Short mmCIF file of C-alpha atoms in Angstrom, two decimals:
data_model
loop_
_atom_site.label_atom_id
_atom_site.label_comp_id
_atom_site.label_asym_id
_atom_site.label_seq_id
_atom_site.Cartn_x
_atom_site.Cartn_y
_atom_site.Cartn_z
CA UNK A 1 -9.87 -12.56 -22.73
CA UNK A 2 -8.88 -11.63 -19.43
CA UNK A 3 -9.48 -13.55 -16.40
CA UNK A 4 -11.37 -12.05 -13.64
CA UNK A 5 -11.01 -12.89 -10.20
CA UNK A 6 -12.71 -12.15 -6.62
CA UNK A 7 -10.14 -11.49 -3.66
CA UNK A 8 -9.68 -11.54 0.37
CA UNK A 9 -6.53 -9.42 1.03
CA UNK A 10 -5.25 -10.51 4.48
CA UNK A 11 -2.74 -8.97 6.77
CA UNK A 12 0.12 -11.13 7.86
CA UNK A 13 0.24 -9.50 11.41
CA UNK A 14 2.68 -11.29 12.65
CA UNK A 15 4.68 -12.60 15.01
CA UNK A 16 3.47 -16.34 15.63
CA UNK A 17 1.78 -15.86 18.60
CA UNK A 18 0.02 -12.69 17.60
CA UNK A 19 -3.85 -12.49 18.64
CA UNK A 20 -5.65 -13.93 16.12
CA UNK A 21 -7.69 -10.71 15.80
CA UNK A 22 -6.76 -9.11 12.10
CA UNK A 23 -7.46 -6.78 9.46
CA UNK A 24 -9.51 -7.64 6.02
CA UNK A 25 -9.85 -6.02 3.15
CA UNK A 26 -12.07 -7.48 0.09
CA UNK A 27 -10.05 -5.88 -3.26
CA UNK A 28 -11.14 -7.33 -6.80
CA UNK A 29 -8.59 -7.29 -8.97
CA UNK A 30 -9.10 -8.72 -12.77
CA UNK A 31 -5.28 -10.44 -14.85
CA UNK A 32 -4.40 -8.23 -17.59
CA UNK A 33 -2.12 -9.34 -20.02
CA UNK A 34 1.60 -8.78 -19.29
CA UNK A 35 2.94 -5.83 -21.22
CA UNK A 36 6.65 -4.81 -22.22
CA UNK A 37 7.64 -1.76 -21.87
CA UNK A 38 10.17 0.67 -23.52
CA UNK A 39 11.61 4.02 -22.37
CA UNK A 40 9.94 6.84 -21.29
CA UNK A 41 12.02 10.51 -21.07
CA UNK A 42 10.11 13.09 -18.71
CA UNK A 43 12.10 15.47 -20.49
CA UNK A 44 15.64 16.41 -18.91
CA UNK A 45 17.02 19.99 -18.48
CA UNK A 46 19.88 20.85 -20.35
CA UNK A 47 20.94 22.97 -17.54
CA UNK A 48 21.89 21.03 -14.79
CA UNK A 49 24.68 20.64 -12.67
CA UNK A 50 27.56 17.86 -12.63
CA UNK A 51 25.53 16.12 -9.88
CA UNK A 52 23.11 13.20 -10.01
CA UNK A 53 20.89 11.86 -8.17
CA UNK A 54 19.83 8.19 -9.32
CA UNK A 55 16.45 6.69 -7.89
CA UNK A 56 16.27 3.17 -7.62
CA UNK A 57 12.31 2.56 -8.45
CA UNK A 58 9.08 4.63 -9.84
CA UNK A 59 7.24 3.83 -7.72
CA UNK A 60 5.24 6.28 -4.90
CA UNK A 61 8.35 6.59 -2.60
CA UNK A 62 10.65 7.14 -5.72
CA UNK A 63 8.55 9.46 -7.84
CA UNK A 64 7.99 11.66 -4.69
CA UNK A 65 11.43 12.20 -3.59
CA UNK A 66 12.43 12.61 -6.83
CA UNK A 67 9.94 15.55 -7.70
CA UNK A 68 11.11 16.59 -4.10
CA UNK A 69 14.87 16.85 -4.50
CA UNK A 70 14.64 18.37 -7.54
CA UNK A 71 12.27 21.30 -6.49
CA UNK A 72 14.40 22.32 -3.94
CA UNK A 73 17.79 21.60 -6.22
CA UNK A 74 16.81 22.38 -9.86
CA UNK A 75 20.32 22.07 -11.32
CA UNK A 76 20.50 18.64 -9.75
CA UNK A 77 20.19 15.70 -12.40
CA UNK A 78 17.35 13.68 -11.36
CA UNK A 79 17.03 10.06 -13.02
CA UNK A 80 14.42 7.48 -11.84
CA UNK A 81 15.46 3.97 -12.68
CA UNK A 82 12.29 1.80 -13.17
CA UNK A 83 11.82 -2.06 -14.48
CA UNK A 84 8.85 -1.80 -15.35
CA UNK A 85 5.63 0.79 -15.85
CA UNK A 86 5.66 3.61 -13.07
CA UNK A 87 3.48 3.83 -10.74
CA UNK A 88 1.95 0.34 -11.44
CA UNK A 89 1.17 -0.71 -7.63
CA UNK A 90 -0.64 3.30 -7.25
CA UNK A 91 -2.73 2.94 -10.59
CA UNK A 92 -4.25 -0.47 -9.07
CA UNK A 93 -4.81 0.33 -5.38
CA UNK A 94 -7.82 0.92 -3.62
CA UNK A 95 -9.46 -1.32 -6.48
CA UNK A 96 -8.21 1.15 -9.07
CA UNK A 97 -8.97 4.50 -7.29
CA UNK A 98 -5.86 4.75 -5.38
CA UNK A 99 -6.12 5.03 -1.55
CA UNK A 100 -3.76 8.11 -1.41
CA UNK A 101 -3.55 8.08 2.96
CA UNK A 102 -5.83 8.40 5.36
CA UNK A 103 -7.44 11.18 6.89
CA UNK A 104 -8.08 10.10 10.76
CA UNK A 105 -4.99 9.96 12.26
CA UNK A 106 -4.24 13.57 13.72
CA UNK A 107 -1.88 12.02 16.41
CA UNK A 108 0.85 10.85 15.01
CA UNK A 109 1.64 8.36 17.60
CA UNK A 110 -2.28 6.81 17.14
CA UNK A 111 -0.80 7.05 13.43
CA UNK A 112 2.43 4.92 14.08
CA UNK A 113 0.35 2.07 15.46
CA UNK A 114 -0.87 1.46 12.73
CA UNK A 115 2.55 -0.35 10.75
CA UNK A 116 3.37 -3.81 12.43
CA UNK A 117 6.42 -3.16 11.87
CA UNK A 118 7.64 0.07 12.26
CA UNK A 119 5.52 1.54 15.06
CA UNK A 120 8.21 2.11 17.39
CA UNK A 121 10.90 3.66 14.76
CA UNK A 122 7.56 5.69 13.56
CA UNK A 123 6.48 7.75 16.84
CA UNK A 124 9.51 10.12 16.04
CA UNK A 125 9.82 13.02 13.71
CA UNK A 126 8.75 10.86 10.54
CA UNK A 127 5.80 11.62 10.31
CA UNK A 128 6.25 15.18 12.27
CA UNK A 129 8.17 16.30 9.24
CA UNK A 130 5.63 14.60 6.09
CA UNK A 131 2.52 13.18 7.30
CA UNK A 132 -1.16 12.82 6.00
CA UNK A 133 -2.19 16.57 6.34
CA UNK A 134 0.42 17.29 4.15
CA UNK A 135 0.35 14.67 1.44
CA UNK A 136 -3.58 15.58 1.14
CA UNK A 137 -2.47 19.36 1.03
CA UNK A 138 0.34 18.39 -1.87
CA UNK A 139 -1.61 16.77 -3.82
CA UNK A 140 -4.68 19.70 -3.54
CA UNK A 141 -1.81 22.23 -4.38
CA UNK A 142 -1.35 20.00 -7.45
CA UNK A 143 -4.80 20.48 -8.79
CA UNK A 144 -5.57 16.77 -7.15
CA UNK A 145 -9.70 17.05 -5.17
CA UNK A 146 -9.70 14.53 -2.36
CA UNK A 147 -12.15 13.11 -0.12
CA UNK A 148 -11.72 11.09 3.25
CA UNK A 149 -14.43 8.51 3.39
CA UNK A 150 -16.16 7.15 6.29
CA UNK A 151 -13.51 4.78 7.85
CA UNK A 152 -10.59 7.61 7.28
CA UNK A 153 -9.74 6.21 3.43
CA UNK A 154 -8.82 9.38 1.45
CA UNK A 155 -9.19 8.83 -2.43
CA UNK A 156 -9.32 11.22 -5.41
CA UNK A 157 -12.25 12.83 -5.77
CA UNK A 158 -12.79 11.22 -9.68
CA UNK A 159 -12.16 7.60 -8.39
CA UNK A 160 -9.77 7.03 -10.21
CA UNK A 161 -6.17 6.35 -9.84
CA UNK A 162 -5.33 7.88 -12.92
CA UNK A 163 -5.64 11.04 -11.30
CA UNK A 164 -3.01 10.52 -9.12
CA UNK A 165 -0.81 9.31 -11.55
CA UNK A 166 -0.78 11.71 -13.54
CA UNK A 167 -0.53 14.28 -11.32
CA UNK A 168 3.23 12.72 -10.22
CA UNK A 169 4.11 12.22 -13.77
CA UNK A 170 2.99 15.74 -14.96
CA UNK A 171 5.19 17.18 -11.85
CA UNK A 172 7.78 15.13 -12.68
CA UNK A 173 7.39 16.35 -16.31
CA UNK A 174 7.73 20.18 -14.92
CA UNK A 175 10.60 19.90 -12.99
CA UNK A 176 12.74 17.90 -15.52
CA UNK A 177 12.93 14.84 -13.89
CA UNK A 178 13.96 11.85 -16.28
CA UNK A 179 12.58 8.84 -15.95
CA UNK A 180 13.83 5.50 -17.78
CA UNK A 181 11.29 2.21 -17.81
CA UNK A 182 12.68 -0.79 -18.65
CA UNK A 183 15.76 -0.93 -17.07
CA UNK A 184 17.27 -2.37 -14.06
CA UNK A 185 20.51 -1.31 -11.78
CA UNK A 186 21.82 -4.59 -11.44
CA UNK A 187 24.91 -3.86 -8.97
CA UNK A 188 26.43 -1.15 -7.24
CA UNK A 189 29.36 -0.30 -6.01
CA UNK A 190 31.58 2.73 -4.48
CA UNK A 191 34.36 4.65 -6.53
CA UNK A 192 37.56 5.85 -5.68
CA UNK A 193 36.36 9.49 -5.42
CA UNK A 194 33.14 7.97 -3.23
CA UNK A 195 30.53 8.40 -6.17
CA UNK A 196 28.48 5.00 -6.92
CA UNK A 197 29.07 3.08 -10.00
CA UNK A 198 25.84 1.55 -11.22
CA UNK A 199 25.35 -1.23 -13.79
CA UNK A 200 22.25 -0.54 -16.12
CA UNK A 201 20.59 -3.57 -17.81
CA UNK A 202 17.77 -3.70 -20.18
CA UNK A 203 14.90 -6.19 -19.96
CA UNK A 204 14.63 -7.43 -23.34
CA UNK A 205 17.68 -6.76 -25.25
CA UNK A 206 21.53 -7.21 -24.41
CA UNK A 207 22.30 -3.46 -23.15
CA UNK A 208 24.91 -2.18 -20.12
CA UNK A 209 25.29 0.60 -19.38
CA UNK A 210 27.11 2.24 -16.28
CA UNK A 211 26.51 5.63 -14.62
CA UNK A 212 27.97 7.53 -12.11
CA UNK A 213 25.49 8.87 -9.38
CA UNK A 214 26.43 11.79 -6.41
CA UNK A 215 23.26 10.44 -4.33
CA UNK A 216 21.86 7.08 -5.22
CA UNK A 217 17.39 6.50 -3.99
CA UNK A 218 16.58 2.99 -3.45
CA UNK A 219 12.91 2.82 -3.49
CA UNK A 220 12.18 0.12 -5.63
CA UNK A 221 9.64 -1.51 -3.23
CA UNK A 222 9.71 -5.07 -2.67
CA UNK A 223 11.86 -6.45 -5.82
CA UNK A 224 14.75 -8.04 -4.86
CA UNK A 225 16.83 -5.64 -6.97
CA UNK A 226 16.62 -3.38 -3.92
CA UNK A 227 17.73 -5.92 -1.85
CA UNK A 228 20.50 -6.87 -3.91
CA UNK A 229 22.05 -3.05 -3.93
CA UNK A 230 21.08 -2.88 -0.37
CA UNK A 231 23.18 -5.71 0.35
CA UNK A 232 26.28 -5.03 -2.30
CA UNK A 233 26.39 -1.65 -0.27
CA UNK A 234 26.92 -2.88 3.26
CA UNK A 235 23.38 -3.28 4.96
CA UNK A 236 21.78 -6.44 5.89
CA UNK A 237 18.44 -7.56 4.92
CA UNK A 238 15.69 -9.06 6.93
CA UNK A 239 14.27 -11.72 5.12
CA UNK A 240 10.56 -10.59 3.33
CA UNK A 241 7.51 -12.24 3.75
CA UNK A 242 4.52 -11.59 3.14
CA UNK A 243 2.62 -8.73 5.17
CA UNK A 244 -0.78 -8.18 3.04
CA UNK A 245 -1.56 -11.08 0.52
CA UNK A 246 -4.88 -12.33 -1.20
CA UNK A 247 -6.97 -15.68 -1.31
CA UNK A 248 -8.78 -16.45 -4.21
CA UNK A 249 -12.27 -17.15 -3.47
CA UNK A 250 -15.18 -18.17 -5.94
CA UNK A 251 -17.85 -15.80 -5.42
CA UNK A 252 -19.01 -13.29 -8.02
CA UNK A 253 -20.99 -11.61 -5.61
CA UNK A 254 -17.06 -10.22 -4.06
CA UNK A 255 -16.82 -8.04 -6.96
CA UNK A 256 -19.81 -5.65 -5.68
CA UNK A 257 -17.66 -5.09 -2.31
CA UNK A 258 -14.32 -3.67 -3.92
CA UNK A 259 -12.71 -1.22 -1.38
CA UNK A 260 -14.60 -1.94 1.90
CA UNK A 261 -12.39 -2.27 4.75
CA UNK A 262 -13.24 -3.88 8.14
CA UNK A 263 -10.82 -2.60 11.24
CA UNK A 264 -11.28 -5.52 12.87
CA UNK A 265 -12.37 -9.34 12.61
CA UNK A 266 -11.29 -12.27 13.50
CA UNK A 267 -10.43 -14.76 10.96
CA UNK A 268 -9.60 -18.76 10.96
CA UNK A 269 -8.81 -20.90 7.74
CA UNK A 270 -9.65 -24.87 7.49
CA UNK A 271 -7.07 -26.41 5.47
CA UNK A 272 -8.30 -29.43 3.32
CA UNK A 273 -5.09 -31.05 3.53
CA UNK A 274 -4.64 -30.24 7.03
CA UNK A 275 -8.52 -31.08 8.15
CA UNK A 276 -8.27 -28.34 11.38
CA UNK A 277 -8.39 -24.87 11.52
CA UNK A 278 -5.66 -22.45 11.13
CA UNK A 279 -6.43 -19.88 13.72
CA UNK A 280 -3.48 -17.51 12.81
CA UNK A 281 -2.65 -16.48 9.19
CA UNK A 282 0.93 -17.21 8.22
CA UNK A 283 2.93 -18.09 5.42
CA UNK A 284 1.51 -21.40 4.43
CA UNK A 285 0.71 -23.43 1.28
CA UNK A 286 -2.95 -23.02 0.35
CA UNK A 287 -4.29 -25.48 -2.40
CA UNK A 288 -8.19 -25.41 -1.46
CA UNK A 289 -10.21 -24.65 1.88
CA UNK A 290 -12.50 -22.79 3.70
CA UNK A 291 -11.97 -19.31 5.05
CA UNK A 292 -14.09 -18.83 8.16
CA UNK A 293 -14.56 -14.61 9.24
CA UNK A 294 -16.07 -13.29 12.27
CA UNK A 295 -16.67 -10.06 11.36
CA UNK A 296 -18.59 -8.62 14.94
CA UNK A 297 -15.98 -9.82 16.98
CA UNK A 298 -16.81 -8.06 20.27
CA UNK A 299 -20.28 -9.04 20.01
CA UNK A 300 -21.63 -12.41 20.44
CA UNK A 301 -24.25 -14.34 18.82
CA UNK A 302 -26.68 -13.75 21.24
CA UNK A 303 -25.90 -9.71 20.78
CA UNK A 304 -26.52 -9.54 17.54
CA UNK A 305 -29.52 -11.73 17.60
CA UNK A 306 -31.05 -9.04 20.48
CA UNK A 307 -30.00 -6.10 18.15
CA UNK A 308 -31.68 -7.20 15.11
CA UNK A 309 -34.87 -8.05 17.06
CA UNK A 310 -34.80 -4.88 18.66
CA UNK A 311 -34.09 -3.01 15.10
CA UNK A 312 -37.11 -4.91 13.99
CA UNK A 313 -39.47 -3.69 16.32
CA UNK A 314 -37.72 -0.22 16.70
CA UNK A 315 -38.11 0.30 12.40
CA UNK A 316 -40.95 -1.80 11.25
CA UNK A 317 -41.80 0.28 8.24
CA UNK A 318 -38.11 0.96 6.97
CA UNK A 319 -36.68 -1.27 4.28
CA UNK A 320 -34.01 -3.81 5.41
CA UNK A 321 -32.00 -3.37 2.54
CA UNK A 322 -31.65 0.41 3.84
CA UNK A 323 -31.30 0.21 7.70
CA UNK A 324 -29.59 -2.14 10.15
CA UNK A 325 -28.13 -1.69 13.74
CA UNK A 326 -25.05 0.61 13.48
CA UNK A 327 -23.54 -1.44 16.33
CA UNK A 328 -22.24 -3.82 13.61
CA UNK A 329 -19.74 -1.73 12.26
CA UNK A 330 -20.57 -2.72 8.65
CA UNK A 331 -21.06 -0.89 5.22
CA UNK A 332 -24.34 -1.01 2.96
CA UNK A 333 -22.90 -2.99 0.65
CA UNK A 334 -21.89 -5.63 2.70
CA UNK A 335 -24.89 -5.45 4.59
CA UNK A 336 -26.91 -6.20 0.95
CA UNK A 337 -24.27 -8.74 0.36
CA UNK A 338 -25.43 -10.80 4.01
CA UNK A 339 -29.09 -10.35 2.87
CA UNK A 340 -28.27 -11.39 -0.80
CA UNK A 341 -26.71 -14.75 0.71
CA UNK A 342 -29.55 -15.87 2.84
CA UNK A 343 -32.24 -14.94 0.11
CA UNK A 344 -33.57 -12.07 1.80
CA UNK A 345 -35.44 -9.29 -0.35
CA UNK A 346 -33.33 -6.15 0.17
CA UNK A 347 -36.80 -4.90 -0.60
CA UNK A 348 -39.07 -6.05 2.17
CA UNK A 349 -39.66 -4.30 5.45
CA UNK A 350 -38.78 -4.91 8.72
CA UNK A 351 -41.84 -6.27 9.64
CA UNK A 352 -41.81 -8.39 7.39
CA UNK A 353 -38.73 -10.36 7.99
CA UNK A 354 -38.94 -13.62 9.50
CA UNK A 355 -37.13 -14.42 12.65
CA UNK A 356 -35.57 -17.72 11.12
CA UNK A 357 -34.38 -15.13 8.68
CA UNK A 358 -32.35 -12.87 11.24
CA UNK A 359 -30.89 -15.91 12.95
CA UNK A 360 -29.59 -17.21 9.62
CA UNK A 361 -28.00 -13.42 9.31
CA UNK A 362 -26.57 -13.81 12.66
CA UNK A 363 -24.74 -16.40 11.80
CA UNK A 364 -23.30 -15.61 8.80
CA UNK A 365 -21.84 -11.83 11.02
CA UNK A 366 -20.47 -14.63 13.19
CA UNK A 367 -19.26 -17.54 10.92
CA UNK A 368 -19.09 -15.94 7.31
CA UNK A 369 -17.11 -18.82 4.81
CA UNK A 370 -15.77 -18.56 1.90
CA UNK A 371 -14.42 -21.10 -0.36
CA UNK A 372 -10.52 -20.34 -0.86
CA UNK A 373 -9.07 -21.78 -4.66
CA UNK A 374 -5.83 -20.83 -3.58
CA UNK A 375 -2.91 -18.11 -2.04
CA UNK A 376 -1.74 -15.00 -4.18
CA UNK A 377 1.62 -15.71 -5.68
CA UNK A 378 4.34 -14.06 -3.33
CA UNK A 379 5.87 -12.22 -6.56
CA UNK A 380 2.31 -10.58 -6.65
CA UNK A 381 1.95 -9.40 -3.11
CA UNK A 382 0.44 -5.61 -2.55
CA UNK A 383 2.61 -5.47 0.71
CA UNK A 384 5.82 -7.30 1.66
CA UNK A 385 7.30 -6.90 4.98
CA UNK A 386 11.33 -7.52 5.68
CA UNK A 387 13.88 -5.84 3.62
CA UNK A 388 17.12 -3.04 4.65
CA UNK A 389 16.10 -2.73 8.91
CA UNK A 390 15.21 0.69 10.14
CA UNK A 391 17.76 0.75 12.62
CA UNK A 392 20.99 0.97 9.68
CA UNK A 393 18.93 4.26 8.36
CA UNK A 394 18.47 7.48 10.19
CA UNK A 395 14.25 7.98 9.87
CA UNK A 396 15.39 11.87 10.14
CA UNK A 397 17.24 12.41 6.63
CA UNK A 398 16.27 8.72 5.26
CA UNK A 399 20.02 8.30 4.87
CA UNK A 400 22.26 5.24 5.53
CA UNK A 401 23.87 4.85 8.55
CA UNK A 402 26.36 2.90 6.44
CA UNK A 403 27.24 4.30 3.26
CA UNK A 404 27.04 8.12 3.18
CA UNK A 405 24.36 9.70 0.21
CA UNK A 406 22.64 6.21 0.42
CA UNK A 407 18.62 6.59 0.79
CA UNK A 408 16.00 4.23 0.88
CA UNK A 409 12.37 4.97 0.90
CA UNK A 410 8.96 2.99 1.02
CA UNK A 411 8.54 -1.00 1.28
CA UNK A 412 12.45 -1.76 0.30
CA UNK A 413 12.55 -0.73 4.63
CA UNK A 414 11.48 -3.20 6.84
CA UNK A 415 8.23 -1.57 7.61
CA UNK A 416 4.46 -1.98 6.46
CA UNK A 417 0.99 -0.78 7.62
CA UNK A 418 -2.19 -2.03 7.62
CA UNK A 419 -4.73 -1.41 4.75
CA UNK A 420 -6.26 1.98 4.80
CA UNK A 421 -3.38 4.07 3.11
CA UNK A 422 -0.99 3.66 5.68
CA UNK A 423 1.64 1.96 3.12
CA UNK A 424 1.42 4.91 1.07
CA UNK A 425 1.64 7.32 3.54
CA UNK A 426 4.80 5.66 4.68
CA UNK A 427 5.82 5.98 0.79
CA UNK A 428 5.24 9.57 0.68
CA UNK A 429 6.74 10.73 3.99
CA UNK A 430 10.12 8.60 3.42
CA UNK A 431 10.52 9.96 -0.10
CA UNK A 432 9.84 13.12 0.60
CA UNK A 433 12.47 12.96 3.53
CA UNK A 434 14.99 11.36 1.18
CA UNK A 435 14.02 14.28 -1.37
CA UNK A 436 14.48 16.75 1.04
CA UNK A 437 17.70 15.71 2.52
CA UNK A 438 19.44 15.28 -0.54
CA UNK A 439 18.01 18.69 -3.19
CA UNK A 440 19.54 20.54 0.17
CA UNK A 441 22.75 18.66 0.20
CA UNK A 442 22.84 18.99 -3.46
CA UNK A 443 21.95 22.96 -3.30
CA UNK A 444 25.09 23.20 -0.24
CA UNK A 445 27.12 21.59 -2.80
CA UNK A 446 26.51 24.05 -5.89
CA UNK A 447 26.89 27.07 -3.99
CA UNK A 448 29.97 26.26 -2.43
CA UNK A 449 31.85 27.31 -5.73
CA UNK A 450 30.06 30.84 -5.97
CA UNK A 451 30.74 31.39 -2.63
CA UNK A 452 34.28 30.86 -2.91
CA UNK A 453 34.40 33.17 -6.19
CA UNK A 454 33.04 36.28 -4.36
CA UNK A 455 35.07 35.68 -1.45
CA UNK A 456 38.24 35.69 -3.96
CA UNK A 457 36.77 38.56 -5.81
#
């Protein structure tokens, strides 16, 4: 049986002396068995050209800007490398309905603040050339409905990740991109005619393989096979941490508040082991303690006790479970979840409600705990920051600065946003950069021969 567990995800804002002021996002997540996988072929033209493009990782970045590159190059050979299943990280976002971007950030500069790292690099022509109005219009051109929920989140209409998954993998499918699971390009390296050699290893059986690539994708996220190839081909590598991670708290009542976002708290953690309070969260070993969230952090306790008297008198005949002072800046769901925890009948009116009752609530807005069991294991991170620095790629073609036809896309960069689908966004705009940059190098490349024939005719 699997084993189901209730989750804080927590940004890792970083540096050290950051304000302590954060981002939280509650995500349930349940343990499914670990499954192996064999190879999957997305079908492969027979009519291509002598060039290949190899992608490094199926994930969003790499599925993109391979469905990218070969659109505008169809004779190009398109192969996407992946370990494992594709897409895994997009079918479990947004608690399984896949938080595609997000639809309130017109300026792109408002829209580059929002990625710790990566803000700066960010306010150019990145997002200029691929940004949210035009993932949401590729995916509607692809048959995909979306909808951009109150905070900005913008999620398949269906709610379900599936949707977007298949939508990459039937594309894929249609433009004859082939794409190999189970295998991993353990080392790289340049030829004498400047083509990459790459070493292909399977996961469960003794199997090499090497292939030849024109224009070699790393997008494989934040597995240190990226980091490796990175590395073997000349860049450096910022050391990854963790950037968005989870604590595992005991409260079945969690699992009702999958997907809510809050754009600002402040949060503190009390260490058992450590008997004080953590006021910043770092990379630290968590065994058991108690997670302490302001979550109306511009308003103080007196504030909120003066709204909720004032709602009280204001809506006397309205159901608390069904209105509360917007000032708070909180969902329905969580706002049940408060009156669930201090016993309150969502059911009752205003009226009705004793005063002890709205202090208690008060509180808990102010000084919400939650009893942490422990840290998400690194390896299972959602977002990792670190990895090949921005500055040894150009952000305008997603090439190396380094090794020419080298491309990275997604969270293999040193760059990460906050939740919201910002870390996809950045996944779609790189690979579709990458994509584009190299289906026109590889189109310059295949016409160069005609050309030269009718000239010589």
């Amino acid at each position: 049986m699997n084993t189901v567990i209730s989750r804080f995800i927590i940004h890792n804002l970083l540096p050290p002396n950051a304000p302590t002021f954060t981002r939280i996002h509650v995500h349930f997540v349940s343990s499914p068995r670990r499954r192996r996988f064999g190879t999957v072929a997305v079908s492969h033209s027979p009519d291509v050209s002598d060039e290949r493009m190899v992608v490094v990782g199926g994930g969003a970045a790499g599925i993109y800007g391979a469905i990218r590159a070969k659109t505008l190059a169809p004779d190009l050979n398109v192969i996407v490398i992946e370990k494992a299943k594709p897409l895994a990280k997009v079918k479990i976002s947004g608690g399984g309905r896949c938080n595609v971007t997000n639809g309130h950030c017109p300026d792109n500069k408002i829209l580059a603040e929002k990625y710790p790292r990566g803000s700066k690099e960010f306010r150019g022509s990145f997002f200029n050339v691929h940004g949210p109005g035009d993932t949401m219009s590729w995916f509607s051109d692809h048959g995909v409905k979306l909808k951009i929920e109150e905070d900005g989140r913008v999620f398949p209409v269906s709610d379900n990740s599936s949707t977007i998954v298949d939508c990459l993998l039937n594309e894929a499918r249609q433009k004859g991109v082939t794409l190999q699971t189970g295998k991993s390009v353990t080392s790289a390296s340049i030829s004498q005619s400047g083509k990459f050699i790459l070493k292909i290893e399977k996961r469960t059986i003794d199997y090499v393989d090497f292939v030849e690539a024109d224009y070699l994708l790393i997008a494989s996220g934040s597995s240190q096979q990226g980091y490796n190839l990175a590395n073997q081909l000349g860049h450096s590598i910022i050391k990854p941490v963790p950037s968005l991670f989870t604590f595992k708290i005991d409260d079945i009542q969690l699992t009702e508040l999958s997907g809510i976002t809050f754009p600002k708290v402040k949060a503190s953690l009390k260490l058992e082991s450590l008997k004080k309070n953590i006021p910043q969260l770092t990379q630290l070993h968590i065994d058991s303690g108690t997670l302490l969230v302001d979550f109306s952090p511009d308003l103080s306790n007196e504030d909120i006790k003066a709204l909720l008297s004032q709602h009280k008198k204001q809506f006397p005949k309205q159901k608390v479970g069904g209105s509360y002072p917007q000032e708070f800046g909180v969902m329905k769901r969580f706002w049940k979840y408060l009156l669930n925890r201090e016993g309150v009948d969502e059911d009752i009116l205003w009226a009705s409600i004793s005063n002890n009752s709205l202090m208690s609530i008060a509180t808990l807005l102010k000084q919400c705990s939650f009893i942490v069991k422990g840290k998400g294991q690194f390896k299972d991170e959602f977002v990792t920051a670190g990895g090949v620095p921005l500055s040894e790629i150009s952000l305008k073609t997603m090439e190396s600065r380094i090794q020419l036809r080298l491309f990275f896309a997604g969270e293999v960069l040193n760059a990460d946003g906050i939740t919201g689908g910002f870390n996809f966004q950045n996944a779609w705009s790189g690979g579709y950069i990458a994509g584009t940059t190299i289906g026109q190098l590889a189109t310059s490349a295949t016409s160069a021969p005609s050309t030269l024939k009718q000239q010589a005719a």
